[in-house]
Coordinates of C-alpha atoms (C1' of nucleotides) in Angstrom, one line a residue:
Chain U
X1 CA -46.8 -4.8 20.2
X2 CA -44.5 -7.6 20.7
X3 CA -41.9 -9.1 17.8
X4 CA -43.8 -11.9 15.9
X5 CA -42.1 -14.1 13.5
X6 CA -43.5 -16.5 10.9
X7 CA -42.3 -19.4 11.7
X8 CA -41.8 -22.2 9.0
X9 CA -42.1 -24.7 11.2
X10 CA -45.6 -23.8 13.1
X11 CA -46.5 -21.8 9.7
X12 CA -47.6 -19.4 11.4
X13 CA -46.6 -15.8 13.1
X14 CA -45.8 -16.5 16.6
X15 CA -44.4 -14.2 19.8
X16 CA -40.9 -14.1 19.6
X17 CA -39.2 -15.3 22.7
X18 CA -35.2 -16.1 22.8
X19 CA -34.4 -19.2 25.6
X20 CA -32.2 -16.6 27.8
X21 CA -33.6 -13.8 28.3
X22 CA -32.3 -11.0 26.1
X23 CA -29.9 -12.8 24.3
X24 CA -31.0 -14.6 20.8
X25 CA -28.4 -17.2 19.2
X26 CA -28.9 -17.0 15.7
X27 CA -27.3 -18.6 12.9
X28 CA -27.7 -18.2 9.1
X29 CA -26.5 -19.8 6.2
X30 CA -24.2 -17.9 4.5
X31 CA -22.2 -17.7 0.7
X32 CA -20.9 -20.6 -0.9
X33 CA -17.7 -19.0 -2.3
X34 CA -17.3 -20.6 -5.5
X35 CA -18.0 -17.6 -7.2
X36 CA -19.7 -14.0 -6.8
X37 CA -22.7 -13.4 -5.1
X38 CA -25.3 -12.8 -7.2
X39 CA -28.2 -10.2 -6.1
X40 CA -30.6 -13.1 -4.8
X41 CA -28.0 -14.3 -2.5
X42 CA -27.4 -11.0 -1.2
X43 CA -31.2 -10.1 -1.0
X44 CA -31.1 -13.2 1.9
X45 CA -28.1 -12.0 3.3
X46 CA -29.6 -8.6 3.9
X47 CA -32.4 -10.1 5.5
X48 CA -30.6 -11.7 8.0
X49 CA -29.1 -8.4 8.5
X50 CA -32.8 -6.6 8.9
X51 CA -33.3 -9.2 11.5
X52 CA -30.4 -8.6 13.6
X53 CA -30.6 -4.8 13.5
X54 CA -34.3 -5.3 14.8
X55 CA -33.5 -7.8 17.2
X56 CA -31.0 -5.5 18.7
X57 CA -33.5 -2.4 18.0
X58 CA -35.8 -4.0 19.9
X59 CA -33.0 -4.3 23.3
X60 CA -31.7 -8.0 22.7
X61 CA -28.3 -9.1 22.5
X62 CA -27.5 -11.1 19.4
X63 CA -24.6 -13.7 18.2
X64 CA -25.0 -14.2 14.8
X65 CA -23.1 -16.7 12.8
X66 CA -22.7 -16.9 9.5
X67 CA -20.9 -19.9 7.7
X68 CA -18.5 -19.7 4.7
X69 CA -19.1 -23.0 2.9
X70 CA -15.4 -22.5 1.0
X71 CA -16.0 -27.1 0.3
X72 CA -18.4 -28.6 -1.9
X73 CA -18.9 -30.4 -5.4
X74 CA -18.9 -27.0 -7.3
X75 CA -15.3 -25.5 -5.5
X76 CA -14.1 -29.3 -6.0
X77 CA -14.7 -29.2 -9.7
X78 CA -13.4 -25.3 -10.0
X79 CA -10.2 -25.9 -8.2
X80 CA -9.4 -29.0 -10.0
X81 CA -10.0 -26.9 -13.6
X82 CA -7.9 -23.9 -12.1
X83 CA -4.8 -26.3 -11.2
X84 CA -5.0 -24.4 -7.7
X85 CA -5.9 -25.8 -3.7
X86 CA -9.4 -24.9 -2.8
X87 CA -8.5 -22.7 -0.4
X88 CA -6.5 -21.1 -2.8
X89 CA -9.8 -21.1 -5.6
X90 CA -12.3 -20.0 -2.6
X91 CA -9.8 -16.6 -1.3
X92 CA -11.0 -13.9 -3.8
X93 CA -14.6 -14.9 -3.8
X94 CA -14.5 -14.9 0.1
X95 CA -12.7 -11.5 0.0
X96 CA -15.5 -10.2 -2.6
X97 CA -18.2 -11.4 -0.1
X98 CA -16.9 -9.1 2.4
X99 CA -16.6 -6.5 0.3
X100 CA -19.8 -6.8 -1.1
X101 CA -21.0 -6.5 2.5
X102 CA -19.6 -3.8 3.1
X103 CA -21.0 -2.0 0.1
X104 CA -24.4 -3.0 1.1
X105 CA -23.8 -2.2 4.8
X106 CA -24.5 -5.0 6.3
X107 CA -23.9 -5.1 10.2
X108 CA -20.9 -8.0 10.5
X109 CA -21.8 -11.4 12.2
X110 CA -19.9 -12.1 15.4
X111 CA -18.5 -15.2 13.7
X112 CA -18.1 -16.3 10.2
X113 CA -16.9 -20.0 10.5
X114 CA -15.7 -21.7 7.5
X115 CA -16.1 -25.0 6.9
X116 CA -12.7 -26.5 6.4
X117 CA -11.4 -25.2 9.5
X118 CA -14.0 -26.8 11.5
X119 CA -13.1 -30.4 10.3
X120 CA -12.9 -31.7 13.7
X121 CA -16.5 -31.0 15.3
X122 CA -18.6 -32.2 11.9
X123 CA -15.7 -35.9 12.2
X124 CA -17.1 -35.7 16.4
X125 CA -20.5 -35.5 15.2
X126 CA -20.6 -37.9 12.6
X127 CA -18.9 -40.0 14.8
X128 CA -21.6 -39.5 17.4
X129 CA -24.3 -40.8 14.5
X130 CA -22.3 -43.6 13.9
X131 CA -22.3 -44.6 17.2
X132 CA -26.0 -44.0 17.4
X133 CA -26.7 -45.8 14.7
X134 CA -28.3 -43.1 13.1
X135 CA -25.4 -43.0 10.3
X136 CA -23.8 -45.8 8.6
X137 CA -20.6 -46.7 6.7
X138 CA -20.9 -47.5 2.5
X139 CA -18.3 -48.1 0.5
X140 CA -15.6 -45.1 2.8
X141 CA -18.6 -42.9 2.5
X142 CA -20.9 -42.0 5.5
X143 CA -24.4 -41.6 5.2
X144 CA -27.2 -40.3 7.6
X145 CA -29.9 -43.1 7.6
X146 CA -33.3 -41.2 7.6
X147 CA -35.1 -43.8 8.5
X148 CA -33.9 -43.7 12.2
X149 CA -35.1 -40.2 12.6
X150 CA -39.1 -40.1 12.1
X151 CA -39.8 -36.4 12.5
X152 CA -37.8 -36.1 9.0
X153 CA -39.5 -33.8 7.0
X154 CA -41.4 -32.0 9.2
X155 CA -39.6 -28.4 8.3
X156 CA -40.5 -28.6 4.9
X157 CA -43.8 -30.7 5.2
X158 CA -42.7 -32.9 2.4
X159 CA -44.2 -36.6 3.0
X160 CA -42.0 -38.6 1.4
X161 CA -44.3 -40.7 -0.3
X162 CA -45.4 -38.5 -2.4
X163 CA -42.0 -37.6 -4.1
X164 CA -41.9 -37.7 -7.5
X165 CA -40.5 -40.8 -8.3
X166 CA -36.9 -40.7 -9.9
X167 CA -37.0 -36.6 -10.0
X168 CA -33.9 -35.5 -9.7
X169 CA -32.7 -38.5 -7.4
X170 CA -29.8 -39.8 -8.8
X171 CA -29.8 -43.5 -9.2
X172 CA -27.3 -45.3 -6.7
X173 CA -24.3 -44.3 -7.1
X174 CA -23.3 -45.8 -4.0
X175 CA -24.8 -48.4 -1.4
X176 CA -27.2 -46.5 0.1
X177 CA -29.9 -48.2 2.1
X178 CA -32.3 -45.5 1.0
X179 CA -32.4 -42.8 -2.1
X180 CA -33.0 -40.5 0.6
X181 CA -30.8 -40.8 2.8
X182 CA -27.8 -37.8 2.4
X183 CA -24.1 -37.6 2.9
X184 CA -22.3 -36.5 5.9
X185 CA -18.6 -37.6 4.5
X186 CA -17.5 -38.5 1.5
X187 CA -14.8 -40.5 0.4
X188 CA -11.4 -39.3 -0.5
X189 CA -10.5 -39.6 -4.6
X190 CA -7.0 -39.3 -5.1
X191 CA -7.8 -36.0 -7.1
X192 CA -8.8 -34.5 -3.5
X193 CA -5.5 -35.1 -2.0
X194 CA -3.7 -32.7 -4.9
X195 CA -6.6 -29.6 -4.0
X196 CA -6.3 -30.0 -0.4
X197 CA -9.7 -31.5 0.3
X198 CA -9.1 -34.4 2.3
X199 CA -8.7 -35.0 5.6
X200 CA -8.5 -38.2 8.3
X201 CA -11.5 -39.6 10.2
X202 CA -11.8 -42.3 12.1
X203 CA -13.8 -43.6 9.3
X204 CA -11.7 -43.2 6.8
X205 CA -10.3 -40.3 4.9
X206 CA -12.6 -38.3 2.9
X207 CA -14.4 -34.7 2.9
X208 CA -17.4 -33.4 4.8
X209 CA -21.1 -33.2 2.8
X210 CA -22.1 -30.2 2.3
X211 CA -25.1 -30.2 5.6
X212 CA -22.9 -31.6 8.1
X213 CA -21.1 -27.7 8.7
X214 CA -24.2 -25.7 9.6
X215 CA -24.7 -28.6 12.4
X216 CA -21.5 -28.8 13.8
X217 CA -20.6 -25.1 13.5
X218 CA -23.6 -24.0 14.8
X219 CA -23.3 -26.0 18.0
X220 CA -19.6 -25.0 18.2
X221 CA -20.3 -21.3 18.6
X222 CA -24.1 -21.1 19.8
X223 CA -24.9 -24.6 21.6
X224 CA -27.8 -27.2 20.9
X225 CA -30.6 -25.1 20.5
X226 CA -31.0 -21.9 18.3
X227 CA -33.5 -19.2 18.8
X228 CA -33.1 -18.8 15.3
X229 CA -32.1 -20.2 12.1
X230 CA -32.8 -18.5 9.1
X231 CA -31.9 -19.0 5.1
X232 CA -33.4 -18.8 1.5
X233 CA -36.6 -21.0 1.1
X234 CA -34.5 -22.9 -1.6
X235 CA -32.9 -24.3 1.6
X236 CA -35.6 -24.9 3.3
X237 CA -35.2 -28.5 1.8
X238 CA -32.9 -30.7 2.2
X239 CA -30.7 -28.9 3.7
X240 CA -32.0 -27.2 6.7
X241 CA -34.4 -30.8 6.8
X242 CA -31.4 -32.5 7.0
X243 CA -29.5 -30.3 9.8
X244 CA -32.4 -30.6 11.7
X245 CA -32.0 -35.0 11.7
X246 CA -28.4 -34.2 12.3
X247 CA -28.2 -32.1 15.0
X248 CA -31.2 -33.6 16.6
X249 CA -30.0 -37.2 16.2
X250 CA -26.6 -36.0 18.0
X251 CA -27.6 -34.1 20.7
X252 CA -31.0 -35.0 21.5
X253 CA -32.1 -31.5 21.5
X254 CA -34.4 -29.0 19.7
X255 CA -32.2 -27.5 16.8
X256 CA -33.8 -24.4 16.1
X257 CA -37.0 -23.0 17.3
X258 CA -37.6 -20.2 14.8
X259 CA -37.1 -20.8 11.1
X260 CA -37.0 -17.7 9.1
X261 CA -36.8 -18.4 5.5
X262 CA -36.5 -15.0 3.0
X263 CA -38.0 -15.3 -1.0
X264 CA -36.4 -15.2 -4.2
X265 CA -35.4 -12.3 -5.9
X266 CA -36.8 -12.9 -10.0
X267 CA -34.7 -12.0 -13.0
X268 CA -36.2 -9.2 -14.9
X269 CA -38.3 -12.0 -17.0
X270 CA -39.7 -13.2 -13.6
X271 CA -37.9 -16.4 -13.2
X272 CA -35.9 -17.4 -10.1
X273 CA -32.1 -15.8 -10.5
X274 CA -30.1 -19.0 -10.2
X275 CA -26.6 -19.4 -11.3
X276 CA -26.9 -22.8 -12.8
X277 CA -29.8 -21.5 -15.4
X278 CA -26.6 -18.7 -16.0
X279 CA -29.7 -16.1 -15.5
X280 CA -27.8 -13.5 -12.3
X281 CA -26.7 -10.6 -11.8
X282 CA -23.8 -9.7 -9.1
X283 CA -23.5 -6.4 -7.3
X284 CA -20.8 -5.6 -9.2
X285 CA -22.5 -5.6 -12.9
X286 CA -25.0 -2.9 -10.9
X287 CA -22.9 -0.6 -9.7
X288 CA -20.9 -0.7 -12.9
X289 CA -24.4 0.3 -14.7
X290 CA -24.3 3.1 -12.2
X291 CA -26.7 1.9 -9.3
X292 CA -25.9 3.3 -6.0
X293 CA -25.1 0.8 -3.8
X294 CA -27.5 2.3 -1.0
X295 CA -30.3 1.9 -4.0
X296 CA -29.4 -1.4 -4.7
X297 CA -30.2 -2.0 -0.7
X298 CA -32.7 -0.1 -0.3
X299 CA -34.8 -2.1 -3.0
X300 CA -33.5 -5.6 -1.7
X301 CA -34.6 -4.9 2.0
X302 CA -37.5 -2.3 1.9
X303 CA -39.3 -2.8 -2.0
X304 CA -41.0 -5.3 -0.7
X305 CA -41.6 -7.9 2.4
X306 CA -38.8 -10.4 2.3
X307 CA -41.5 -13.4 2.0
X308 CA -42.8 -12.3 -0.9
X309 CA -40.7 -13.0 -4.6
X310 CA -39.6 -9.5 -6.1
X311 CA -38.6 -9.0 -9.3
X312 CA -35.1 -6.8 -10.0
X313 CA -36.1 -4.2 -12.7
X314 CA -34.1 -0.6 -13.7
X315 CA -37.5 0.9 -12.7
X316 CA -37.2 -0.7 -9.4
X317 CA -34.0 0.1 -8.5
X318 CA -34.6 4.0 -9.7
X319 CA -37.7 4.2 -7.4
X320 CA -35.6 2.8 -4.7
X321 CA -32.9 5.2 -5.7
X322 CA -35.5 7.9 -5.6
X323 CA -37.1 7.2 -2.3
X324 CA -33.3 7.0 -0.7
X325 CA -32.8 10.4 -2.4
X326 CA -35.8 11.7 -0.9
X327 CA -35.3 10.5 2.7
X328 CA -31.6 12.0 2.8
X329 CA -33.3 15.4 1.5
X330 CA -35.4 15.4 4.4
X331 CA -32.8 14.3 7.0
X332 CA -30.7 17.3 5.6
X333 CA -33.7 19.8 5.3
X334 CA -34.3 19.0 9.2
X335 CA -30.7 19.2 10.3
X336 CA -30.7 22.9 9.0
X337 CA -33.6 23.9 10.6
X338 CA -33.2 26.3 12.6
X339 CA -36.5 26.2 15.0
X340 CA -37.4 29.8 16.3
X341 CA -41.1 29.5 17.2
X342 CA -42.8 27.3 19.3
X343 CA -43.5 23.5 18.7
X344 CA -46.6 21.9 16.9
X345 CA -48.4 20.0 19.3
X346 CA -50.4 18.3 16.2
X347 CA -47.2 18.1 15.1
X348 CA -45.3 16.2 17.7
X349 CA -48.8 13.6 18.2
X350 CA -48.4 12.6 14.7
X351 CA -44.8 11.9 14.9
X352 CA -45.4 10.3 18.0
X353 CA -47.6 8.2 16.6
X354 CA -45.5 7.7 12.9
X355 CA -43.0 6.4 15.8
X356 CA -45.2 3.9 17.3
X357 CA -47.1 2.3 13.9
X358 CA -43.5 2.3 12.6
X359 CA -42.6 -0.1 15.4
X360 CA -45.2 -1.9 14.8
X361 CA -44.6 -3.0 11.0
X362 CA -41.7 -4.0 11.9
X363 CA -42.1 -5.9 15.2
X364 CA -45.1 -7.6 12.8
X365 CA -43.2 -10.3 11.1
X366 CA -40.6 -7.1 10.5
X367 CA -42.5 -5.5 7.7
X368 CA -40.3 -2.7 6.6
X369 CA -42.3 -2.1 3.6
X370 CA -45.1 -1.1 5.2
X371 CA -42.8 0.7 7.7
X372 CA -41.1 2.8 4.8
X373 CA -44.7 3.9 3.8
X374 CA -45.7 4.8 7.4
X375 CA -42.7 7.4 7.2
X376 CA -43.0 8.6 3.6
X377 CA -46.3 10.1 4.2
X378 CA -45.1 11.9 7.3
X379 CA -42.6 13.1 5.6
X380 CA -44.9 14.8 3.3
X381 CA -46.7 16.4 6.4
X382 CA -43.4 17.5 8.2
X383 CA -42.1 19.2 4.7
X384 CA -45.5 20.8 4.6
X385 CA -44.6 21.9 8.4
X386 CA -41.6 23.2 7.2
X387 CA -42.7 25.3 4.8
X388 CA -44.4 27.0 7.1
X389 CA -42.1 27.5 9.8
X390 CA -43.9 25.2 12.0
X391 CA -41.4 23.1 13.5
X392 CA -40.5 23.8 16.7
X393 CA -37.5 22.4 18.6
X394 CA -38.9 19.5 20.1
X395 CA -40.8 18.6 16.9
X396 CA -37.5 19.0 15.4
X397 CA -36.0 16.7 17.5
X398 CA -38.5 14.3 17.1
X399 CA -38.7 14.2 13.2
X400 CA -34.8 13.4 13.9
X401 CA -35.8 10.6 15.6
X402 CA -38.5 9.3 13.3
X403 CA -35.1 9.2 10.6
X404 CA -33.3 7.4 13.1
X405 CA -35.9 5.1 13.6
X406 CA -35.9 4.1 10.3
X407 CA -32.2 4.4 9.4
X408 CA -31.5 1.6 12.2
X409 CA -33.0 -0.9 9.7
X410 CA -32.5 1.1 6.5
X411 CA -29.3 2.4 7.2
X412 CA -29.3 4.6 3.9
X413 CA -29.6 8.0 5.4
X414 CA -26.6 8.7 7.7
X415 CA -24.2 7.0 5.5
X416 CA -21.7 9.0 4.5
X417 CA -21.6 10.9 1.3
X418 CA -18.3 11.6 -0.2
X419 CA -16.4 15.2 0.7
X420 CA -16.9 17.8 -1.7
X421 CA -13.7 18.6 -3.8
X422 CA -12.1 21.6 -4.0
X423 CA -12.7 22.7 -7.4
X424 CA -16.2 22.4 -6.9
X425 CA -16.5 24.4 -3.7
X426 CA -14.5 27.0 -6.1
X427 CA -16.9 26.3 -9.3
X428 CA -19.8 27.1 -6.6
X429 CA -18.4 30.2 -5.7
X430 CA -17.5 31.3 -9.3
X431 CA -21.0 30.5 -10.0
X432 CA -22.2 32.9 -6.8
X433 CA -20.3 35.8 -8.0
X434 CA -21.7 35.3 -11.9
X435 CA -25.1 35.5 -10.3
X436 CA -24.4 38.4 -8.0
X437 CA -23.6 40.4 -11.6
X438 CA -26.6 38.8 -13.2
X439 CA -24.5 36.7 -15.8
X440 CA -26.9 33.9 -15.3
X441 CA -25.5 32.6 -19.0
X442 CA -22.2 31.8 -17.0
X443 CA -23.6 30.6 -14.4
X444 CA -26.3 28.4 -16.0
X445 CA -23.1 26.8 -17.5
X446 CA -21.1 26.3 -14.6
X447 CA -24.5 24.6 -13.1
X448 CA -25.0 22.4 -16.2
X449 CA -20.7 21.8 -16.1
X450 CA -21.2 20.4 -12.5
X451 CA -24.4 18.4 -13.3
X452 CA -22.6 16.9 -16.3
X453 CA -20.3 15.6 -13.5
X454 CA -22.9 14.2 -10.9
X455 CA -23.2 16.8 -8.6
X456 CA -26.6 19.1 -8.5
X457 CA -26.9 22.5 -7.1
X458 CA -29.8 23.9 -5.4
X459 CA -30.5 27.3 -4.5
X460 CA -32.1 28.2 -1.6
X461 CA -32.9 30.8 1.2
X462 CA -30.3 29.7 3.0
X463 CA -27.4 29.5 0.3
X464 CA -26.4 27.0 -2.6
X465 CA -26.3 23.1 -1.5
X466 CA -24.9 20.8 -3.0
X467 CA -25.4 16.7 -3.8
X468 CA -24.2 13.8 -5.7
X469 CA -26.3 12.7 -8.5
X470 CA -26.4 9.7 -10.9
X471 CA -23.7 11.6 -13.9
X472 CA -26.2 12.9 -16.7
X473 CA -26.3 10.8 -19.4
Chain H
rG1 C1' -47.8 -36.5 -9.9
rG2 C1' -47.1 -34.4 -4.5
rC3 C1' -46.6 -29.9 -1.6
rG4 C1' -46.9 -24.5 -1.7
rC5 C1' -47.0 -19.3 -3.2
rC6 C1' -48.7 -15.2 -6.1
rG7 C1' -52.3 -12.2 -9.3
rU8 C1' -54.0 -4.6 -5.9
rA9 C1' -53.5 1.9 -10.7
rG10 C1' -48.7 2.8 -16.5
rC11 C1' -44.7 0.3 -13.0
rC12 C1' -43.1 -1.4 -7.8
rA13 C1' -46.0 -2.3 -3.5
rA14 C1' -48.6 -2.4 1.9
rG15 C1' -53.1 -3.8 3.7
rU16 C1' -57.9 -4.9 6.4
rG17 C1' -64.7 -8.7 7.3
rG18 C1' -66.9 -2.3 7.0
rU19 C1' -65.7 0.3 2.2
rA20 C1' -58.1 0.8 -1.1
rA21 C1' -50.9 3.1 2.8
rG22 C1' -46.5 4.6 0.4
rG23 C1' -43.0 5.1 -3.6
rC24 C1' -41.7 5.6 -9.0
rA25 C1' -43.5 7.5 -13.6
rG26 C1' -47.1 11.3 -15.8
rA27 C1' -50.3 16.2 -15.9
rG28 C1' -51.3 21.1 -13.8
rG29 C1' -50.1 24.7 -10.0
rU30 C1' -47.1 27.5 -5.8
rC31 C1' -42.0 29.0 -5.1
rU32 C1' -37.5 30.4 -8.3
rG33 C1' -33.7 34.9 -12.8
rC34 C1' -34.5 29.9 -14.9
rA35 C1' -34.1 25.5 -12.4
rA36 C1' -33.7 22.1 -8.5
rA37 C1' -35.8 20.6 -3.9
rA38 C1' -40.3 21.0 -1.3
rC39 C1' -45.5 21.5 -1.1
rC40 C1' -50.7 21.5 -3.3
rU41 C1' -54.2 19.2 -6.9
rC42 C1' -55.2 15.2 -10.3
rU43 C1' -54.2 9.8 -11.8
rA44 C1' -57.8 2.1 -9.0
rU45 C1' -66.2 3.4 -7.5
rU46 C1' -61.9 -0.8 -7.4
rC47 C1' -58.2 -5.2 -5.6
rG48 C1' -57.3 -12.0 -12.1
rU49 C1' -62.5 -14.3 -13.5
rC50 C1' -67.0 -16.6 -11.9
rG51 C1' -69.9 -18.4 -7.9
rG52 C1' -70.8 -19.0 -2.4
rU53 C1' -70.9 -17.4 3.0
rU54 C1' -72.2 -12.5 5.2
rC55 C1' -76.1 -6.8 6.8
rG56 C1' -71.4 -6.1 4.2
rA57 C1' -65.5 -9.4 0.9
rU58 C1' -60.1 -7.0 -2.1
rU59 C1' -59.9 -9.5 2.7
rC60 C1' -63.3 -16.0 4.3
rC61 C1' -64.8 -20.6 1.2
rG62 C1' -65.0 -23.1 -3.8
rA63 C1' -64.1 -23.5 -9.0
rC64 C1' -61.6 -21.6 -13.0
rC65 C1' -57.7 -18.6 -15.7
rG66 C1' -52.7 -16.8 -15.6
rG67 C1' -47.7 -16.6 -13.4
rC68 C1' -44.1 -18.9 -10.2
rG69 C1' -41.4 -22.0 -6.4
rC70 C1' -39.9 -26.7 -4.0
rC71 C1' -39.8 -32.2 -4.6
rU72 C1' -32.0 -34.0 -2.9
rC73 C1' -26.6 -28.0 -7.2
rC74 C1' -29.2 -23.7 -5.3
rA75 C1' -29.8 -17.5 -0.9

RNA sequence: GGCGCCGUAGCCAAGUGGUAAGGCAGAGGUCUGCAAAACCUCUAUUCGUCGGUUCGAUUCCGACCGGCGCCUCCA
């Protein structure tokens, strides 16, 4: 099978097919860093990051970008309250975006443009509408006139007759020749100038709206056309509606030929988690509960298909913990294997074929869910194999591969655990030689000591393993 | 008001016009000094309700009930 894609824009799943061969452009909106991620935002940022790893599973070359938006009303407002710059406000929540990245392990972009250092391509751009008379000057503010660009709307299939009137449209502010019609550069307020938000234009001085980046950065490191552009639905309008009429306007090109847009993640009551209703939850109030990090991604990106809404729940996250758990059990239980008979050839066609429908899920609109479940129950069969000393080398090899397979989008299996201190690797032993002279009392103790402390023991044929538990209690 | 999505076992969830993947939780068993892990067995005659199309529908169509999203802060 060949990678389909829904598409927002056709509605549909189409065949995937970048403009030059084996390369795909993609770009993604990224974090506004006025404050921590919260879990939703980092459910669509890990989607992104299940795209690329399959895009470059399936042998393309990608260059991803992903924007920083470190300028908009919210920063403005925070920075002003803080008595700092914005790009003094915006650091530590930037920093903590990494970091929270890197917790999740999430693959890094190739470029992670920020807004207020690309001043000069959104001014060129705007400047470009102007002179196109698809923009217009009010008042030191710049606005993009939507009624010069008749496709608008077409991404989000909103006609925009049928608005409600007055919902949510703030009356006019400004002169605007149209309610509808959105921003590209605001006017400086002398409070600007004191946070470092303002900046010359041939238009006057101001500060770029908040849609104009994703146009103007995108074409600065990818070019007029994108294979793909993806983002949370909530995006879906205005913004990415409005980038399109931007970019479009200006260069007279096809913005983006694949929209990808990734659901909502729900509070536990089933609501959307949104940060103005003060209903979120960041990465960091997770693992401080105790969630695993590798859970916590493992539910975002594999619980369920990233168009459909999931809800974050402590019985989630533990299955998720569970089935991570699980698959690093296996990994290990095959890695020790040592084969001595001769292969399975039932064996090695079922894991042949695991390999194949596991492709499949994903290269269909990249289900990993259904993937995940196509592994799972071959798991079951190969640990039945192993039991009875089935597993030849080659099926070995192959089981390795099904793991591998799965762990290029998953990434949960080979990630390192932490090294086993000393004192437990003596507790271990002390434990060995209290079993050796039947004091299972002592023993039972040392077990329960170490448990106490997160880490399990197992005996087994092959001696006493070891692994890092949730801490009891 | 406009546009759209969802409703599958105790919980999460995939799925197809041909008779319900997987995981979690639970029960019993094998193994074990006891455990753990692993495996085996069991847990939806049924996919919100009611109609329709069809030889056959959870899957298509319609109505209804319930939940939710977007309609210029939003991943």
């Amino acid at each position: 099978m060949t990678l389909r894609l829904h598409n927002s824009l056709t509605g549909t799943k189409d065949e995937f097919q970048p403009l030059e061969n084996r390369h795909v452009r993609m770009y993604t909106c990224g974090p506004t860093v006025w404050n921590y991620a919260h879990v939703g935002n980092l459910r669509a940022f890990l989607f992104y990051d299940l795209v690329r790893r399959h895009l470059r599973v399936s042998g393309y070359r990608v260059t991803h970008v992903m924007n920083l938006t470190d300028i908009d009303d919210r920063i403005l407002d925070q920075a002003m309250h803080a008595g700092t710059t914005i790009a003094e406000f915006v650091k530590p929540y930037a920093q903590a975006f990494f970091e929270d990245m890197a917790a999740l392990r999430a693959e890094r972009a190739e470029h992670y443009p920020r807004a207020t250092e690309h001043i000069n391509e959104m001014v060129d751009m705007i400047s470009t509408l102007i002179e196109n008379e698809n923009a217009y000057i009010a008042d030191g503010d710049v606005y993009f006139r939507i009624a010069s660009f008749p496709k608008y709307g077409e991404l989000s299939h909103l006609d925009r007759a049928g608005l409600k009137a007055g919902a949510r449209v703030a009356a006019d502010k400004y002169e605007k020749e149209s309610v509808s019609d959105f921003a590209l550069w605001k006017k400086a307020q002398p409070a600007d100038e004191r946070i470092g938000a303002a900046w010359d234009a041939p238009f006057g001085r101001g500060r770029p709206g908040w849609h104009i980046e994703c146009s103007a950065m995108s074409k600065r490191y990818l070019g007029e056309t994108l294979d793909i552009h993806a983002g949370g639905v909530d995006l879906m309008f205005p913004h990415h509606e409005n980038e399109i009429a931007q970019s479009e306007a200006a260069n007279h090109a096809t913005f983006a030929r694949v929209w990808l847009h990734s659901e909502h993640l729900a509070d536990a009551t089933g609501d959307k988690m949104s940060k103005s209703a003060g209903s979120f939850t960041t990465l960091r109030h997770l693992v401080n509960a105790g969630h695993d990090p590798l859970a916590i991604r493992f539910f975002l990106i594999a619980n369920a298909h990233y168009r459909s809404r999931v809800r974050l729940s402590p019985e989630a996250l533990h299955a998720a913990a569970e089935q991570v758990r699980r698959l690093r059990e296996f990994a290990d239980r095959v890695n020790r294997t040592s084969p001595s008979g001769a292969d399975d050839g039932e064996l090695a066609r079922k894991t042949a074929d695991v390999r194949a429908a596991y492709r499949d899920a994903l290269d269909d609109d990249l289900n990993l869910p259904q993937g995940v479940g196509i592994v799972f129950e071959h798991i079951r069969e190969a640990n039945a194999a192993l039991d009875a000393g089935r597993v030849g080398p080659l099926n070995q090899a192959s089981l390795l591969a099904v793991i591998d397979d799965l762990d290029a989008h998953l990434d949960v299996v080979r990630a390192e655990e932490p090294g086993l201190a000393q004192e437990v690797e003596r507790l271990i032993a002390e434990r060995e030689g209290a079993r050796k002279t039947r004091d299972f009392a002592r023993a039972d103790r040392i077990r329960d000591e170490l448990r106490a402390r997160g880490i399990a023991l197992e005996d087994s044929k092959e001696g006493v393993r070891w692994r890092r538990i949730a801490p009891a209690g």
